[in-house]
Amino acid sequence: MAYRVLGRAGPPQPRRARRLLFAFTLSLSCTYLCYSFLCCCDDLGRSRLLGAPRCLRGPSAGGQKLLQKSRPCDPLGPTPSEPGAPSAPAAAVPAPRLSGSNHSGSPKPGTKRLPQALIVGVKKGGTRAVLEFIRVHPDVRALGTEPHFFDRNYGRGLDWYRSLMPRTLESQITLEKTPSYFVTQEAPRRIFNMSRDTKLIVVVRNPVTRAISDYTQTLSKKPDIPTFEGLSFRNRTLGLVDVSWNAIRIGMYVLHLESWLQYFPLAQIHFVSGERLITDPAGEMGRVQDFLGIKRFITDKHFYFNKTKGFPCLKKTESSLLPRCLGKSKGRTHVQIDPEVIDQLREFYRPYNIKFYETVGQDFRWE
């Protein structure tokens, strides 16, 4: 067969070869296009597909045209896939705060309740000792300070009063102490309106000794006050005692008790002997626990006698590395009083004491 010669033209290429060349070119273009799609970062520097930042580092010359419109990511250091690259710290997610929880995140146990029992008196009778002793009991939670709700702060309302109380479980008793309640005319009615089932504790002491202790405390704060004798009598020669002086009036227990018995039966009032609280603290506290309806947990093993202070203190417990005694203001030495003044006051209090014994059915032997 003869061929036509047109310049240097050779024989025509087969159609199959042309198809293979076209397929190869198309495959190469798709490869570069996929590489561009996977590796190119968007405006935020994150791959839409992989969700992780990827930066373009020196694309090949063959891919320049395909990648020239792509903007490289800001450098973020080595990627996690590179050997030895530190992993990026995860963003901290704050833990949700629980309502009513403490700083540790766990809810505080118990509920704030109005007190079921009150130590209502009397001042300088031994109320602080009873409070500190009874707080050892696991079934009692007591407010450490004196809220004076039923005498000075009644206008604040019961919600305010409740907010002061410690949290207690259903099995625990809430208790507070304010000795001035006993001599406050409105206190019995106000406590009755809160709860007619409230249990009342009254710590009483020889009224003459109590008055001297009261005066000693006042004298430590006000050194310029008149003498004990001058405050006790309107006319000592005639034996006229000044019952307007609070230190004297508090000791007329039976007069104050009459107000309480108008609202509470005697069975709901427990009287603690301030003298026996010193000589037999376990016995007195045993009767307090019986009155409150709780197990006799506080016993002789909890006490030792402090000769310096002249009254019992609590021994150290598992929760306390040191023994617990009342503060410096307790057990202070009384001022010296003329014995004749003491005798006159004993005679003054005698009829009130006897009537008090008869009313409560207990002889405190103060004569």
Coordinates of C-alpha atoms in Angstrom, one line a residue:
M1 CA 0.0 0.0 0.0
A2 CA 1.3 3.4 -0.8
Y3 CA 1.2 6.2 1.8
R4 CA 0.8 9.9 1.2
V5 CA 3.6 11.9 2.6
L6 CA 2.8 15.3 4.1
G7 CA 6.0 16.8 5.4
R8 CA 7.3 14.6 8.2
A9 CA 4.0 13.1 9.2
G10 CA 4.2 9.5 10.3
P11 CA 1.6 6.8 10.3
P12 CA -1.7 7.8 12.1
Q13 CA -1.8 6.8 15.9
P14 CA -4.4 4.3 16.8
R15 CA -7.7 5.5 18.4
R16 CA -7.1 3.4 21.6
A17 CA -3.8 5.2 22.4
R18 CA -5.6 8.5 22.3
R19 CA -8.2 7.3 24.7
L20 CA -5.6 6.1 27.2
L21 CA -3.8 9.4 27.1
F22 CA -7.1 11.3 27.8
A23 CA -7.9 9.0 30.8
F24 CA -4.4 9.5 32.3
T25 CA -4.7 13.3 32.1
L26 CA -8.2 13.3 33.6
S27 CA -7.0 11.0 36.5
L28 CA -4.1 13.3 37.3
S29 CA -6.4 16.3 37.4
C30 CA -8.8 14.6 39.8
T31 CA -6.0 13.6 42.1
Y32 CA -4.9 17.2 42.5
L33 CA -8.4 18.4 42.9
C34 CA -9.0 15.9 45.8
Y35 CA -5.8 16.9 47.4
S36 CA -6.8 20.5 47.3
F37 CA -10.2 19.8 48.8
L38 CA -8.9 17.7 51.7
C39 CA -5.9 19.8 52.7
C40 CA -7.0 23.3 52.0
C41 CA -8.1 25.3 55.1
D42 CA -11.1 27.5 55.1
D43 CA -11.2 31.1 56.5
L44 CA -11.3 29.9 60.1
G45 CA -8.3 27.7 59.7
R46 CA -10.2 24.4 60.0
S47 CA -11.0 21.7 57.5
R48 CA -14.7 21.4 56.9
L49 CA -14.4 17.7 56.4
L50 CA -11.9 16.6 59.1
G51 CA -12.8 19.2 61.7
A52 CA -9.1 19.8 62.5
P53 CA -6.7 22.6 61.5
R54 CA -4.5 21.7 58.6
C55 CA -1.9 24.0 57.0
L56 CA -0.6 23.9 53.5
R57 CA 3.2 23.5 53.5
G58 CA 4.9 23.8 50.2
P59 CA 2.6 22.3 47.6
S60 CA 4.3 20.6 44.6
A61 CA 4.8 22.6 41.4
G62 CA 2.3 20.5 39.6
G63 CA -0.4 21.5 42.0
Q64 CA 0.3 25.2 42.0
K65 CA -2.5 26.1 39.7
L66 CA -5.1 24.1 41.5
L67 CA -4.1 25.4 45.0
Q68 CA -3.2 29.0 44.2
K69 CA -6.6 30.4 45.3
S70 CA -6.4 28.5 48.7
R71 CA -5.3 30.5 51.7
P72 CA -3.0 28.7 54.1
C73 CA -3.9 28.3 57.8
D74 CA -2.1 30.3 60.5
P75 CA 0.7 28.2 61.9
L76 CA -0.4 26.3 65.0
G77 CA 2.8 24.3 65.7
P78 CA 3.1 20.6 65.1
T79 CA 0.0 18.7 64.4
P80 CA -1.1 15.8 66.7
S81 CA -0.2 13.3 63.9
E82 CA 3.4 14.3 64.0
P83 CA 5.7 12.2 66.2
G84 CA 6.6 13.9 69.5
A85 CA 4.0 16.6 69.0
P86 CA 2.3 17.6 72.3
S87 CA -1.4 17.1 72.4
A88 CA -3.5 20.2 72.8
P89 CA -5.2 20.4 76.2
A90 CA -8.9 19.9 76.2
A91 CA -11.1 22.9 77.2
A92 CA -12.2 22.7 80.8
V93 CA -15.9 22.3 81.3
P94 CA -17.1 23.8 84.5
A95 CA -19.0 21.3 86.7
P96 CA -22.7 22.2 87.4
R97 CA -23.3 23.8 90.8
L98 CA -25.9 22.0 92.9
S99 CA -28.5 24.1 94.7
G100 CA -27.9 23.9 98.5
S101 CA -24.5 22.2 98.2
N102 CA -21.4 23.0 100.1
H103 CA -17.9 23.8 98.7
S104 CA -17.1 20.2 98.1
G105 CA -20.0 19.8 95.8
S106 CA -21.9 17.4 98.0
P107 CA -25.3 18.6 99.5
K108 CA -25.3 19.6 103.2
P109 CA -27.1 17.1 105.3
G110 CA -30.2 18.0 107.3
T111 CA -32.6 20.9 107.5
K112 CA -32.8 24.1 109.5
R113 CA -35.7 23.7 111.9
L114 CA -37.2 25.8 114.7
P115 CA -35.9 24.5 118.1
Q116 CA -37.8 21.8 119.9
A117 CA -36.1 22.7 123.2
L118 CA -34.9 25.9 124.8
I119 CA -32.6 26.7 127.7
V120 CA -34.5 29.7 128.9
G121 CA -32.7 30.6 132.2
V122 CA -31.3 31.7 134.4
K123 CA -28.4 34.1 133.9
K124 CA -25.3 33.0 135.9
G125 CA -27.0 29.8 136.8
G126 CA -24.9 27.4 134.7
T127 CA -26.7 27.6 131.3
R128 CA -23.5 27.8 129.3
A129 CA -22.2 24.6 131.0
V130 CA -25.4 22.7 130.2
L131 CA -25.3 23.9 126.6
E132 CA -21.7 22.8 126.1
F133 CA -22.3 19.4 127.8
I134 CA -25.4 18.6 125.9
R135 CA -23.8 19.5 122.6
V136 CA -21.6 16.4 123.0
H137 CA -24.7 14.2 122.4
P138 CA -25.0 13.1 118.8
D139 CA -28.7 13.5 118.8
V140 CA -28.6 17.2 119.7
R141 CA -27.5 20.2 117.6
A142 CA -27.4 23.5 119.4
L143 CA -26.8 27.1 118.4
G144 CA -23.6 28.3 120.0
T145 CA -24.6 32.0 120.4
E146 CA -27.6 33.5 122.1
P147 CA -30.1 34.8 119.5
H148 CA -32.4 36.7 121.9
F149 CA -35.3 36.1 119.6
F150 CA -38.1 36.0 122.1
D151 CA -37.0 39.1 124.0
R152 CA -35.1 41.5 121.7
N153 CA -35.5 40.3 118.1
Y154 CA -39.0 39.0 117.9
G155 CA -39.9 41.5 115.2
R156 CA -37.6 39.8 112.8
G157 CA -39.9 36.9 112.4
L158 CA -39.7 33.1 112.6
D159 CA -38.0 32.7 109.2
W160 CA -35.1 34.8 110.5
Y161 CA -35.0 32.8 113.7
R162 CA -35.0 29.5 111.8
S163 CA -32.2 30.7 109.5
L164 CA -29.9 30.9 112.6
M165 CA -30.4 27.3 113.5
P166 CA -27.9 24.5 112.7
R167 CA -29.0 21.9 110.2
T168 CA -30.4 18.8 111.8
L169 CA -31.6 15.3 110.7
E170 CA -35.0 14.1 111.5
S171 CA -33.6 12.1 114.5
Q172 CA -31.9 15.1 116.0
I173 CA -33.1 17.8 118.4
T174 CA -32.5 21.5 117.7
L175 CA -31.7 23.6 120.8
E176 CA -30.8 27.1 121.7
K177 CA -30.0 29.0 124.8
T178 CA -30.9 32.5 125.9
P179 CA -31.1 32.9 129.7
S180 CA -32.9 36.2 129.7
Y181 CA -36.1 34.5 128.3
F182 CA -37.0 33.3 131.8
V183 CA -37.5 36.9 133.1
T184 CA -39.1 38.3 129.9
Q185 CA -42.8 38.7 130.4
E186 CA -43.7 38.1 126.7
A187 CA -41.4 35.1 126.2
P188 CA -43.8 32.3 127.4
R189 CA -46.6 33.5 125.1
R190 CA -44.3 33.9 122.1
I191 CA -42.7 30.5 122.5
F192 CA -46.1 28.9 123.0
N193 CA -47.2 30.5 119.7
M194 CA -44.2 29.0 118.0
S195 CA -44.9 25.5 119.4
R196 CA -46.9 24.5 122.4
D197 CA -44.8 21.3 122.5
T198 CA -41.5 23.1 123.1
K199 CA -39.4 21.6 126.0
L200 CA -38.0 24.2 128.4
I201 CA -34.9 23.9 130.5
V202 CA -34.2 26.2 133.5
V203 CA -30.9 26.1 135.3
V204 CA -31.3 27.5 138.8
R205 CA -28.8 28.3 141.5
N206 CA -28.9 29.7 145.1
P207 CA -30.2 33.2 144.4
V208 CA -27.7 34.9 146.7
T209 CA -24.7 33.2 145.1
R210 CA -26.2 33.9 141.7
A211 CA -26.6 37.7 142.5
I212 CA -23.0 37.9 143.7
S213 CA -21.8 36.1 140.5
D214 CA -24.0 38.5 138.4
Y215 CA -22.4 41.5 140.2
T216 CA -18.9 40.2 139.7
Q217 CA -19.4 39.9 136.0
T218 CA -20.8 43.4 135.8
L219 CA -17.9 44.8 137.9
S220 CA -15.4 43.3 135.5
K221 CA -16.9 45.4 132.7
K222 CA -17.8 48.5 134.7
P223 CA -15.3 49.0 137.6
D224 CA -17.0 52.3 138.7
I225 CA -20.4 50.8 139.7
P226 CA -21.6 51.1 143.4
T227 CA -20.9 48.4 145.9
F228 CA -22.9 45.2 146.0
E229 CA -24.4 46.2 149.3
G230 CA -25.3 49.7 148.0
L231 CA -27.2 48.1 145.0
S232 CA -28.9 45.4 147.0
F233 CA -30.7 47.5 149.6
R234 CA -32.8 50.6 149.6
N235 CA -32.3 50.7 153.4
R236 CA -30.0 48.1 154.9
T237 CA -30.8 49.1 158.5
L238 CA -34.5 48.4 157.9
G239 CA -33.6 45.4 155.7
L240 CA -35.4 46.8 152.7
V241 CA -34.1 45.0 149.6
D242 CA -34.2 46.8 146.3
V243 CA -36.1 44.4 144.1
S244 CA -35.8 46.8 141.2
W245 CA -32.2 45.8 140.8
N246 CA -32.1 43.1 138.1
A247 CA -29.5 41.0 139.9
I248 CA -31.9 40.6 142.9
R249 CA -35.1 40.3 140.9
I250 CA -33.8 37.4 138.7
G251 CA -33.5 35.2 141.8
M252 CA -37.2 35.5 142.7
Y253 CA -37.7 32.4 140.6
V254 CA -41.3 31.6 141.6
L255 CA -42.6 35.0 140.4
H256 CA -41.2 34.4 136.9
L257 CA -42.3 30.8 136.9
E258 CA -45.9 31.9 137.3
S259 CA -45.9 33.4 133.8
W260 CA -44.6 30.2 132.3
L261 CA -47.1 28.0 133.9
Q262 CA -49.9 30.0 132.2
Y263 CA -48.8 28.5 128.9
F264 CA -46.8 25.4 129.7
P265 CA -47.5 22.5 132.0
L266 CA -44.9 21.8 134.6
A267 CA -44.1 18.5 132.9
Q268 CA -42.6 20.4 130.0
I269 CA -40.2 22.4 132.2
H270 CA -37.1 20.7 133.5
F271 CA -35.1 22.4 136.4
V272 CA -31.4 21.8 136.6
S273 CA -29.5 22.4 139.9
G274 CA -26.6 24.6 139.3
E275 CA -24.9 23.3 142.4
R276 CA -25.3 19.6 141.5
L277 CA -24.1 20.4 138.0
I278 CA -20.7 21.1 139.6
T279 CA -20.6 18.2 142.1
D280 CA -22.4 15.6 139.9
P281 CA -22.4 16.7 136.2
A282 CA -23.1 13.2 134.8
G283 CA -26.1 12.8 137.1
E284 CA -27.6 16.2 136.2
M285 CA -27.0 15.7 132.5
G286 CA -28.5 12.2 132.7
R287 CA -31.7 13.8 133.9
V288 CA -31.5 16.4 131.1
Q289 CA -31.2 13.6 128.5
D290 CA -34.1 11.8 130.0
F291 CA -36.2 14.9 129.8
L292 CA -35.3 15.4 126.1
G293 CA -36.2 11.8 125.4
I294 CA -32.7 10.8 124.1
K295 CA -30.4 8.0 125.1
R296 CA -28.0 8.6 128.1
F297 CA -24.9 9.1 126.0
I298 CA -23.2 11.6 128.3
T299 CA -21.8 9.9 131.4
D300 CA -19.0 10.1 133.9
K301 CA -16.5 9.2 131.3
H302 CA -17.0 12.6 129.6
F303 CA -16.0 14.7 132.6
Y304 CA -13.0 15.6 134.8
F305 CA -12.9 18.2 137.6
N306 CA -10.8 21.3 136.9
K307 CA -9.4 22.4 140.3
T308 CA -8.3 25.8 138.9
K309 CA -11.7 26.8 137.7
G310 CA -13.6 24.9 140.3
F311 CA -16.0 23.1 138.1
P312 CA -16.1 20.1 135.7
C313 CA -14.8 20.2 132.2
L314 CA -15.2 17.8 129.2
K315 CA -12.5 15.3 128.5
K316 CA -11.0 15.2 125.1
T317 CA -12.9 13.1 122.6
E318 CA -12.2 11.5 119.2
S319 CA -13.2 14.8 117.5
S320 CA -11.3 17.0 119.9
L321 CA -7.6 16.6 120.8
L322 CA -7.8 18.8 123.8
P323 CA -10.2 18.8 126.8
R324 CA -12.9 21.5 126.7
C325 CA -13.4 23.9 129.6
L326 CA -15.6 27.0 129.7
G327 CA -14.0 30.3 128.9
K328 CA -12.1 32.7 131.1
S329 CA -15.3 34.6 132.0
K330 CA -16.6 31.4 133.7
G331 CA -15.4 30.4 137.2
R332 CA -14.0 33.8 138.0
T333 CA -13.4 34.6 141.7
H334 CA -16.3 36.4 143.4
V335 CA -15.9 39.7 145.1
Q336 CA -15.9 39.5 148.9
I337 CA -19.2 40.4 150.4
D338 CA -20.0 41.2 154.1
P339 CA -21.4 38.0 155.7
E340 CA -24.2 40.0 157.3
V341 CA -25.3 41.2 153.9
I342 CA -25.4 37.6 152.7
D343 CA -27.5 36.6 155.7
Q344 CA -30.0 39.4 155.1
L345 CA -30.4 38.4 151.5
R346 CA -30.9 34.7 152.5
E347 CA -33.7 35.8 154.8
F348 CA -35.2 37.9 152.0
Y349 CA -35.2 35.0 149.5
R350 CA -36.3 32.3 152.0
P351 CA -40.1 32.6 151.4
Y352 CA -39.6 32.8 147.6
N353 CA -37.4 29.7 147.7
I354 CA -39.9 27.7 149.7
K355 CA -42.7 28.5 147.4
F356 CA -40.5 27.6 144.5
Y357 CA -39.7 24.2 146.0
E358 CA -43.4 23.5 146.5
T359 CA -44.3 24.6 143.0
V360 CA -41.7 22.5 141.2
G361 CA -41.8 19.6 143.7
Q362 CA -38.0 19.7 144.3
D363 CA -36.0 20.9 147.3
F364 CA -32.7 22.6 146.2
R365 CA -31.6 23.1 149.8
W366 CA -30.4 26.7 149.5
E367 CA -31.2 27.5 153.1

